[in-house]
Amino acid sequence: MLDRIREIERQVMEELEGSLSPEELQDIKVKVMGKKGSLSALYKEMRGLREEAKREMGQLINETRQRFEQMLEGKEKELMALLLARRLREETLDVSLPGLPVRRGYQHPLTLVMDEIEEIFLVMGFSVAEGPEIETDYYNFQALNLPKDHPSRDMQDSFFVSEDIVLRSQTSPVQIRTMEKMCPALPVKIIAPGKTFRYDDDATHSPMFHQVEGLLVDEGVRMSDLKGVLLMFVRQMFGRKREIRLRPSFFPFTEPSAEVDVSCMICSGTGCRLCKGTGWIEILGSGMVHPRVLEMGGYDPAKVTGFAFGVGVERVAMLKYGIEDMRWLFDNDVRFLRQF
Ligand code: DAH
């Protein structure tokens, strides 16, 4: 029996030596000290022994058992330390590596231009007014001196929702809404930025686009006031050296009406591809508010006068940043957007 114990001990030593994981240690433990383990089997064999020998053997087996347990425990600690050391070695973090760059967001060029236009006019004392994008025929046309069936409605291809409801084709209806709200207060001095819609889609037109409307109504407002305000705006937007030119034109809601050109920012007037050799680039429509429009807003055209204008925001952005196709503004291609 003593030999058997020695044999088991030798085997355990050997297996412990070769074991590499906590799982293997557990296997050895079960094989030797489990219910059916080799050491446990010895207890059964003691039955036939004399009382004296039984006690001796029992003690011996118990001692052996205790020794095994200590050995297993020691080996387990050793293994855990090894595993920890390996993990520490393999999972090191190089804190000196450069970080992953987080890309910044960019403001859309239209937002930039809108904000800049607003800023320029706020400094000149205008406030910002708003109106709905889905408008009635009355505000979008009739109150702006465009009765039903008037031929100049064809100047704009409008999206009608129904007979009397339209996606506003211009920001001009905000003129009427604001005058209605403010009358009889003076001055009415607002800009109205916002989305507008027309049935149009090519390199220089988009079915949805933006305008900024301007309106100043007061006693004694003259066309020279319009010219001064617009010159100020153009120089802030496109540079101190710019000049403007007012060309006679027609809009139903202004009389007289003028289209405003700015001296070409590329060639400064000598003629190039951008200005098609003319030295001038058209940037907005404007005029003195038509007496009938003042009336529609509740004001007395015998007492007050006013000027108005409408700027296309996409057009300003294209000129300012040299964008050749309006559709790029709406494609949302980050390679384009991140340039601003
Ligand atoms: N609403 C015009 C358009 O969309 C632009 C415009 C022209 C607005 C003259 C005005 C104006 O306020 O006075 O074409």
Short mmCIF file of N, CA and C in Angstrom, two decimals, residues 139-286:
data_model
loop_
_atom_site.label_atom_id
_atom_site.label_comp_id
_atom_site.label_asym_id
_atom_site.label_seq_id
_atom_site.Cartn_x
_atom_site.Cartn_y
_atom_site.Cartn_z
N TYR A 139 -51.63 85.88 -50.92
CA TYR A 139 -50.38 86.51 -50.47
C TYR A 139 -49.26 86.38 -51.50
N ASN A 140 -49.21 85.20 -52.16
CA ASN A 140 -48.11 84.99 -53.10
C ASN A 140 -48.27 85.82 -54.38
N PHE A 141 -49.53 86.10 -54.74
CA PHE A 141 -49.77 86.82 -56.00
C PHE A 141 -50.67 88.04 -55.88
N GLN A 142 -51.92 87.80 -55.50
CA GLN A 142 -52.93 88.88 -55.61
C GLN A 142 -52.55 90.14 -54.83
N ALA A 143 -52.13 89.96 -53.58
CA ALA A 143 -51.79 91.13 -52.76
C ALA A 143 -50.53 91.81 -53.26
N LEU A 144 -49.79 91.10 -54.14
CA LEU A 144 -48.57 91.68 -54.71
C LEU A 144 -48.86 92.24 -56.10
N ASN A 145 -50.13 92.57 -56.31
CA ASN A 145 -50.53 93.20 -57.57
C ASN A 145 -50.46 92.23 -58.75
N LEU A 146 -50.69 90.96 -58.46
CA LEU A 146 -50.73 89.94 -59.51
C LEU A 146 -52.08 89.23 -59.47
N PRO A 147 -53.13 89.88 -60.04
CA PRO A 147 -54.45 89.25 -60.02
C PRO A 147 -54.44 87.92 -60.77
N LYS A 148 -55.46 87.11 -60.50
CA LYS A 148 -55.57 85.83 -61.23
C LYS A 148 -55.59 86.12 -62.72
N ASP A 149 -54.98 85.22 -63.49
CA ASP A 149 -54.93 85.33 -64.95
C ASP A 149 -54.07 86.48 -65.47
N HIS A 150 -53.35 87.15 -64.56
CA HIS A 150 -52.45 88.21 -65.04
C HIS A 150 -51.26 87.57 -65.74
N PRO A 151 -50.91 88.06 -66.94
CA PRO A 151 -49.84 87.40 -67.71
C PRO A 151 -48.50 87.33 -66.99
N SER A 152 -48.21 88.30 -66.10
CA SER A 152 -46.88 88.27 -65.49
C SER A 152 -46.76 87.17 -64.42
N ARG A 153 -47.86 86.45 -64.13
CA ARG A 153 -47.73 85.26 -63.28
C ARG A 153 -46.81 84.23 -63.97
N ASP A 154 -46.74 84.30 -65.30
CA ASP A 154 -45.92 83.34 -66.04
C ASP A 154 -44.43 83.59 -65.85
N MET A 155 -44.07 84.72 -65.19
CA MET A 155 -42.65 84.96 -64.90
C MET A 155 -42.12 83.86 -63.99
N GLN A 156 -43.03 83.23 -63.23
CA GLN A 156 -42.62 82.18 -62.30
C GLN A 156 -43.49 80.95 -62.50
N ASP A 157 -42.84 79.80 -62.71
CA ASP A 157 -43.57 78.54 -62.84
C ASP A 157 -43.83 77.99 -61.45
N SER A 158 -45.04 78.18 -60.94
CA SER A 158 -45.29 77.87 -59.53
C SER A 158 -45.88 76.49 -59.33
N PHE A 159 -45.59 75.92 -58.15
CA PHE A 159 -46.19 74.64 -57.76
C PHE A 159 -47.49 74.91 -57.02
N PHE A 160 -48.60 74.60 -57.64
CA PHE A 160 -49.88 74.78 -56.96
C PHE A 160 -50.27 73.52 -56.19
N VAL A 161 -50.70 73.71 -54.95
CA VAL A 161 -51.18 72.58 -54.14
C VAL A 161 -52.66 72.40 -54.45
N SER A 162 -53.35 73.51 -54.59
CA SER A 162 -54.75 73.49 -55.02
C SER A 162 -55.00 74.81 -55.72
N GLU A 163 -56.21 75.04 -56.10
CA GLU A 163 -56.58 76.28 -56.79
C GLU A 163 -56.05 77.53 -56.07
N ASP A 164 -56.12 77.51 -54.72
CA ASP A 164 -55.77 78.72 -53.97
C ASP A 164 -54.56 78.59 -53.06
N ILE A 165 -53.91 77.42 -53.09
CA ILE A 165 -52.74 77.20 -52.24
C ILE A 165 -51.53 76.89 -53.11
N VAL A 166 -50.40 77.52 -52.78
CA VAL A 166 -49.23 77.38 -53.63
C VAL A 166 -47.97 77.28 -52.74
N LEU A 167 -46.96 76.54 -53.22
CA LEU A 167 -45.66 76.61 -52.53
C LEU A 167 -45.12 77.98 -52.91
N ARG A 168 -44.81 78.82 -51.95
CA ARG A 168 -44.49 80.20 -52.31
C ARG A 168 -43.35 80.24 -53.33
N SER A 169 -43.54 81.03 -54.38
CA SER A 169 -42.57 81.09 -55.47
C SER A 169 -41.57 82.22 -55.24
N GLN A 170 -41.79 82.96 -54.15
CA GLN A 170 -40.92 84.09 -53.81
C GLN A 170 -41.13 84.42 -52.34
N THR A 171 -40.21 85.17 -51.75
CA THR A 171 -40.41 85.57 -50.35
C THR A 171 -41.22 86.87 -50.26
N SER A 172 -41.59 87.44 -51.41
CA SER A 172 -42.33 88.71 -51.41
C SER A 172 -43.63 88.68 -50.60
N PRO A 173 -44.37 87.55 -50.50
CA PRO A 173 -45.59 87.58 -49.68
C PRO A 173 -45.33 88.00 -48.23
N VAL A 174 -44.11 87.81 -47.76
CA VAL A 174 -43.81 88.22 -46.37
C VAL A 174 -43.91 89.75 -46.24
N GLN A 175 -43.73 90.48 -47.37
CA GLN A 175 -43.92 91.94 -47.35
C GLN A 175 -45.33 92.26 -46.86
N ILE A 176 -46.32 91.62 -47.50
CA ILE A 176 -47.72 91.89 -47.17
C ILE A 176 -48.04 91.47 -45.73
N ARG A 177 -47.62 90.25 -45.39
CA ARG A 177 -47.91 89.73 -44.03
C ARG A 177 -47.33 90.66 -42.96
N THR A 178 -46.12 91.17 -43.22
CA THR A 178 -45.49 92.02 -42.22
C THR A 178 -46.20 93.38 -42.12
N MET A 179 -46.53 93.96 -43.28
CA MET A 179 -47.23 95.25 -43.25
C MET A 179 -48.58 95.11 -42.54
N GLU A 180 -49.31 94.04 -42.85
CA GLU A 180 -50.61 93.81 -42.19
C GLU A 180 -50.45 93.78 -40.68
N LYS A 181 -49.39 93.09 -40.24
CA LYS A 181 -49.17 92.91 -38.81
C LYS A 181 -48.77 94.23 -38.14
N MET A 182 -47.94 95.03 -38.86
CA MET A 182 -47.35 96.21 -38.21
C MET A 182 -48.18 97.48 -38.35
N CYS A 183 -48.98 97.56 -39.41
CA CYS A 183 -49.72 98.78 -39.71
C CYS A 183 -50.51 99.26 -38.47
N PRO A 184 -50.46 100.51 -38.10
CA PRO A 184 -49.90 101.65 -38.83
C PRO A 184 -48.48 102.04 -38.40
N ALA A 185 -47.79 101.17 -37.68
CA ALA A 185 -46.46 101.53 -37.18
C ALA A 185 -45.48 101.82 -38.33
N LEU A 186 -44.55 102.71 -38.08
CA LEU A 186 -43.50 103.04 -39.06
C LEU A 186 -42.16 103.15 -38.31
N PRO A 187 -41.05 102.87 -38.90
CA PRO A 187 -40.93 102.31 -40.24
C PRO A 187 -41.15 100.78 -40.22
N VAL A 188 -41.48 100.25 -41.38
CA VAL A 188 -41.42 98.79 -41.57
C VAL A 188 -40.06 98.54 -42.20
N LYS A 189 -39.22 97.86 -41.49
CA LYS A 189 -37.84 97.72 -41.97
C LYS A 189 -37.36 96.30 -41.71
N ILE A 190 -37.66 95.43 -42.66
CA ILE A 190 -37.41 94.00 -42.42
C ILE A 190 -36.67 93.33 -43.58
N ILE A 191 -36.03 92.22 -43.25
CA ILE A 191 -35.64 91.27 -44.30
C ILE A 191 -36.37 89.97 -43.97
N ALA A 192 -36.64 89.18 -45.02
CA ALA A 192 -37.34 87.91 -44.83
C ALA A 192 -36.60 86.82 -45.60
N PRO A 193 -35.74 86.08 -44.89
CA PRO A 193 -35.02 84.99 -45.56
C PRO A 193 -35.87 83.72 -45.55
N GLY A 194 -35.72 82.88 -46.56
CA GLY A 194 -36.48 81.63 -46.52
C GLY A 194 -36.45 80.84 -47.81
N LYS A 195 -37.12 79.69 -47.74
CA LYS A 195 -37.18 78.79 -48.89
C LYS A 195 -38.27 79.23 -49.86
N THR A 196 -37.98 79.01 -51.15
CA THR A 196 -38.95 79.32 -52.19
C THR A 196 -38.92 78.18 -53.21
N PHE A 197 -39.98 78.09 -54.03
CA PHE A 197 -40.14 76.90 -54.89
C PHE A 197 -40.62 77.28 -56.28
N ARG A 198 -39.95 76.71 -57.27
CA ARG A 198 -40.41 76.92 -58.64
C ARG A 198 -40.11 75.68 -59.48
N TYR A 199 -40.92 75.48 -60.53
CA TYR A 199 -40.74 74.34 -61.41
C TYR A 199 -39.59 74.63 -62.36
N ASP A 200 -38.38 74.26 -61.91
CA ASP A 200 -37.17 74.66 -62.63
C ASP A 200 -36.03 73.80 -62.11
N ASP A 201 -35.20 73.26 -62.99
CA ASP A 201 -34.12 72.41 -62.49
C ASP A 201 -33.00 72.30 -63.53
N ASP A 202 -31.94 73.08 -63.35
CA ASP A 202 -30.76 72.92 -64.20
C ASP A 202 -29.54 73.46 -63.45
N ALA A 203 -28.44 73.73 -64.15
CA ALA A 203 -27.20 74.11 -63.47
C ALA A 203 -27.32 75.42 -62.70
N THR A 204 -28.29 76.26 -63.09
CA THR A 204 -28.43 77.54 -62.39
C THR A 204 -29.80 77.70 -61.73
N HIS A 205 -30.62 76.63 -61.74
CA HIS A 205 -31.93 76.68 -61.09
C HIS A 205 -32.18 75.41 -60.31
N SER A 206 -32.85 75.56 -59.17
CA SER A 206 -33.23 74.40 -58.37
C SER A 206 -34.70 74.55 -58.00
N PRO A 207 -35.47 73.45 -57.97
CA PRO A 207 -36.90 73.58 -57.65
C PRO A 207 -37.13 74.15 -56.25
N MET A 208 -36.17 73.95 -55.35
CA MET A 208 -36.24 74.60 -54.05
C MET A 208 -35.01 75.47 -53.95
N PHE A 209 -35.20 76.71 -53.63
CA PHE A 209 -34.05 77.63 -53.49
C PHE A 209 -34.37 78.64 -52.40
N HIS A 210 -33.45 79.53 -52.16
CA HIS A 210 -33.64 80.48 -51.05
C HIS A 210 -33.57 81.92 -51.54
N GLN A 211 -34.39 82.75 -50.90
CA GLN A 211 -34.32 84.18 -51.19
C GLN A 211 -34.24 84.94 -49.87
N VAL A 212 -33.73 86.15 -49.97
CA VAL A 212 -33.88 87.07 -48.85
C VAL A 212 -34.62 88.29 -49.40
N GLU A 213 -35.78 88.53 -48.84
CA GLU A 213 -36.60 89.67 -49.24
C GLU A 213 -36.21 90.87 -48.37
N GLY A 214 -36.30 92.06 -48.91
CA GLY A 214 -36.06 93.24 -48.09
C GLY A 214 -37.21 94.22 -48.27
N LEU A 215 -37.60 94.91 -47.23
CA LEU A 215 -38.67 95.90 -47.34
C LEU A 215 -38.43 97.04 -46.36
N LEU A 216 -38.49 98.26 -46.90
CA LEU A 216 -38.43 99.44 -46.03
C LEU A 216 -39.57 100.38 -46.40
N VAL A 217 -40.48 100.58 -45.49
CA VAL A 217 -41.59 101.51 -45.71
C VAL A 217 -41.52 102.59 -44.64
N ASP A 218 -41.59 103.82 -45.08
CA ASP A 218 -41.55 104.94 -44.12
C ASP A 218 -41.98 106.21 -44.86
N GLU A 219 -42.01 107.32 -44.13
CA GLU A 219 -42.29 108.57 -44.83
C GLU A 219 -41.02 109.00 -45.55
N GLY A 220 -41.18 109.36 -46.83
CA GLY A 220 -40.06 109.92 -47.58
C GLY A 220 -38.95 108.96 -47.98
N VAL A 221 -39.27 107.68 -48.13
CA VAL A 221 -38.24 106.74 -48.62
C VAL A 221 -38.07 106.95 -50.12
N ARG A 222 -36.81 107.12 -50.57
CA ARG A 222 -36.55 107.41 -51.97
C ARG A 222 -35.72 106.31 -52.61
N MET A 223 -35.65 106.35 -53.93
CA MET A 223 -34.91 105.32 -54.64
C MET A 223 -33.42 105.39 -54.32
N SER A 224 -32.95 106.58 -53.99
CA SER A 224 -31.53 106.70 -53.63
C SER A 224 -31.24 105.95 -52.31
N ASP A 225 -32.27 105.85 -51.43
CA ASP A 225 -32.08 105.05 -50.22
C ASP A 225 -31.87 103.58 -50.58
N LEU A 226 -32.68 103.12 -51.52
CA LEU A 226 -32.53 101.74 -52.01
C LEU A 226 -31.12 101.52 -52.54
N LYS A 227 -30.68 102.46 -53.35
CA LYS A 227 -29.37 102.33 -53.99
C LYS A 227 -28.26 102.30 -52.93
N GLY A 228 -28.38 103.16 -51.94
CA GLY A 228 -27.37 103.22 -50.89
C GLY A 228 -27.31 101.93 -50.08
N VAL A 229 -28.48 101.42 -49.72
CA VAL A 229 -28.54 100.19 -48.92
C VAL A 229 -27.96 99.02 -49.71
N LEU A 230 -28.32 98.95 -51.00
CA LEU A 230 -27.83 97.83 -51.80
C LEU A 230 -26.33 97.91 -52.07
N LEU A 231 -25.84 99.13 -52.25
CA LEU A 231 -24.39 99.30 -52.46
C LEU A 231 -23.63 98.83 -51.21
N MET A 232 -24.16 99.22 -50.06
CA MET A 232 -23.57 98.80 -48.78
C MET A 232 -23.55 97.27 -48.69
N PHE A 233 -24.70 96.67 -49.02
CA PHE A 233 -24.80 95.21 -48.96
C PHE A 233 -23.79 94.55 -49.89
N VAL A 234 -23.74 95.00 -51.13
CA VAL A 234 -22.87 94.40 -52.14
C VAL A 234 -21.38 94.51 -51.74
N ARG A 235 -21.02 95.65 -51.18
CA ARG A 235 -19.60 95.84 -50.79
C ARG A 235 -19.24 94.97 -49.59
N GLN A 236 -20.18 94.82 -48.65
CA GLN A 236 -19.92 93.94 -47.50
C GLN A 236 -19.77 92.50 -47.97
N MET A 237 -20.59 92.14 -48.95
CA MET A 237 -20.66 90.75 -49.39
C MET A 237 -19.53 90.39 -50.34
N PHE A 238 -19.26 91.28 -51.30
CA PHE A 238 -18.32 90.92 -52.38
C PHE A 238 -17.04 91.75 -52.39
N GLY A 239 -16.90 92.67 -51.46
CA GLY A 239 -15.65 93.43 -51.41
C GLY A 239 -15.86 94.93 -51.62
N ARG A 240 -14.98 95.72 -50.98
CA ARG A 240 -15.09 97.19 -50.99
C ARG A 240 -15.06 97.80 -52.37
N LYS A 241 -14.42 97.12 -53.32
CA LYS A 241 -14.21 97.73 -54.64
C LYS A 241 -15.42 97.59 -55.57
N ARG A 242 -16.42 96.80 -55.14
CA ARG A 242 -17.56 96.56 -56.04
C ARG A 242 -18.39 97.81 -56.26
N GLU A 243 -18.93 97.91 -57.50
CA GLU A 243 -19.88 98.96 -57.83
C GLU A 243 -21.21 98.30 -58.18
N ILE A 244 -22.29 99.07 -58.13
CA ILE A 244 -23.56 98.51 -58.61
C ILE A 244 -24.13 99.37 -59.71
N ARG A 245 -25.04 98.73 -60.46
CA ARG A 245 -25.70 99.44 -61.56
C ARG A 245 -27.17 99.02 -61.52
N LEU A 246 -28.06 100.01 -61.58
CA LEU A 246 -29.50 99.70 -61.60
C LEU A 246 -30.01 99.75 -63.03
N ARG A 247 -30.60 98.65 -63.46
CA ARG A 247 -31.14 98.56 -64.83
C ARG A 247 -32.66 98.57 -64.76
N PRO A 248 -33.33 99.39 -65.55
CA PRO A 248 -34.79 99.40 -65.52
C PRO A 248 -35.34 98.01 -65.84
N SER A 249 -36.37 97.62 -65.10
CA SER A 249 -36.92 96.29 -65.30
C SER A 249 -38.41 96.30 -64.97
N PHE A 250 -39.00 95.14 -64.87
CA PHE A 250 -40.42 95.10 -64.49
C PHE A 250 -40.70 94.04 -63.43
N PHE A 251 -41.34 94.44 -62.36
CA PHE A 251 -41.96 93.51 -61.41
C PHE A 251 -43.32 94.08 -61.08
N PRO A 252 -44.33 93.24 -60.95
CA PRO A 252 -45.70 93.75 -60.74
C PRO A 252 -45.84 94.51 -59.44
N PHE A 253 -44.98 94.18 -58.45
CA PHE A 253 -45.16 94.76 -57.11
C PHE A 253 -44.29 95.98 -56.86
N THR A 254 -43.50 96.41 -57.86
CA THR A 254 -42.70 97.62 -57.69
C THR A 254 -42.86 98.54 -58.90
N GLU A 255 -42.74 99.83 -58.64
CA GLU A 255 -42.81 100.82 -59.73
C GLU A 255 -42.13 102.10 -59.28
N PRO A 256 -41.01 102.50 -59.85
CA PRO A 256 -40.31 101.75 -60.90
C PRO A 256 -39.58 100.52 -60.35
N SER A 257 -39.21 99.62 -61.26
CA SER A 257 -38.47 98.42 -60.87
C SER A 257 -37.07 98.47 -61.46
N ALA A 258 -36.17 97.80 -60.78
CA ALA A 258 -34.80 97.77 -61.30
C ALA A 258 -34.14 96.44 -60.99
N GLU A 259 -33.39 95.95 -61.96
CA GLU A 259 -32.53 94.82 -61.67
C GLU A 259 -31.17 95.39 -61.32
N VAL A 260 -30.52 94.77 -60.34
CA VAL A 260 -29.27 95.33 -59.86
C VAL A 260 -28.11 94.43 -60.27
N ASP A 261 -27.12 95.02 -60.92
CA ASP A 261 -25.92 94.28 -61.31
C ASP A 261 -24.77 94.72 -60.42
N VAL A 262 -23.84 93.82 -60.20
CA VAL A 262 -22.63 94.14 -59.45
C VAL A 262 -21.44 94.03 -60.42
N SER A 263 -20.47 94.91 -60.26
CA SER A 263 -19.29 94.84 -61.14
C SER A 263 -18.58 93.51 -60.88
N CYS A 264 -18.16 92.86 -61.96
CA CYS A 264 -17.67 91.49 -61.90
C CYS A 264 -16.51 91.33 -60.91
N MET A 265 -16.66 90.32 -59.99
CA MET A 265 -15.64 90.14 -58.95
C MET A 265 -14.41 89.43 -59.48
N ILE A 266 -14.50 88.88 -60.69
CA ILE A 266 -13.33 88.22 -61.26
C ILE A 266 -12.48 89.24 -62.05
N CYS A 267 -13.13 89.94 -63.00
CA CYS A 267 -12.36 90.82 -63.90
C CYS A 267 -12.50 92.30 -63.54
N SER A 268 -13.34 92.61 -62.56
CA SER A 268 -13.58 94.00 -62.14
C SER A 268 -14.02 94.88 -63.30
N GLY A 269 -14.66 94.31 -64.29
CA GLY A 269 -15.28 95.14 -65.33
C GLY A 269 -14.65 95.06 -66.70
N THR A 270 -13.50 94.39 -66.83
CA THR A 270 -12.86 94.34 -68.14
C THR A 270 -13.49 93.27 -69.05
N GLY A 271 -14.24 92.36 -68.45
CA GLY A 271 -14.89 91.32 -69.27
C GLY A 271 -14.21 89.98 -69.11
N CYS A 272 -14.98 88.96 -68.70
CA CYS A 272 -14.43 87.60 -68.57
C CYS A 272 -15.57 86.60 -68.78
N ARG A 273 -15.26 85.31 -68.53
CA ARG A 273 -16.26 84.28 -68.80
C ARG A 273 -17.44 84.41 -67.83
N LEU A 274 -17.13 84.71 -66.55
CA LEU A 274 -18.19 84.77 -65.53
C LEU A 274 -19.25 85.82 -65.88
N CYS A 275 -18.78 87.02 -66.32
CA CYS A 275 -19.73 88.10 -66.62
C CYS A 275 -20.07 88.12 -68.10
N LYS A 276 -19.68 87.09 -68.80
CA LYS A 276 -19.93 86.95 -70.24
C LYS A 276 -19.47 88.20 -71.01
N GLY A 277 -18.33 88.70 -70.57
CA GLY A 277 -17.72 89.82 -71.31
C GLY A 277 -18.32 91.18 -71.02
N THR A 278 -19.38 91.24 -70.19
CA THR A 278 -20.05 92.53 -69.97
C THR A 278 -19.46 93.33 -68.82
N GLY A 279 -18.75 92.67 -67.93
CA GLY A 279 -18.21 93.36 -66.76
C GLY A 279 -19.22 93.47 -65.62
N TRP A 280 -20.47 93.05 -65.85
CA TRP A 280 -21.53 93.17 -64.83
C TRP A 280 -22.23 91.83 -64.61
N ILE A 281 -22.62 91.59 -63.37
CA ILE A 281 -23.35 90.36 -63.05
C ILE A 281 -24.64 90.71 -62.31
N GLU A 282 -25.75 90.17 -62.81
CA GLU A 282 -27.05 90.47 -62.18
C GLU A 282 -27.17 89.73 -60.86
N ILE A 283 -27.54 90.44 -59.80
CA ILE A 283 -27.68 89.71 -58.54
C ILE A 283 -29.04 89.83 -57.85
N LEU A 284 -29.84 90.81 -58.18
CA LEU A 284 -31.14 90.87 -57.49
C LEU A 284 -32.15 91.75 -58.21
N GLY A 285 -33.41 91.60 -57.79
CA GLY A 285 -34.49 92.44 -58.30
C GLY A 285 -34.93 93.40 -57.20
N SER A 286 -35.38 94.58 -57.61
CA SER A 286 -35.74 95.57 -56.60
C SER A 286 -36.66 96.64 -57.19
#
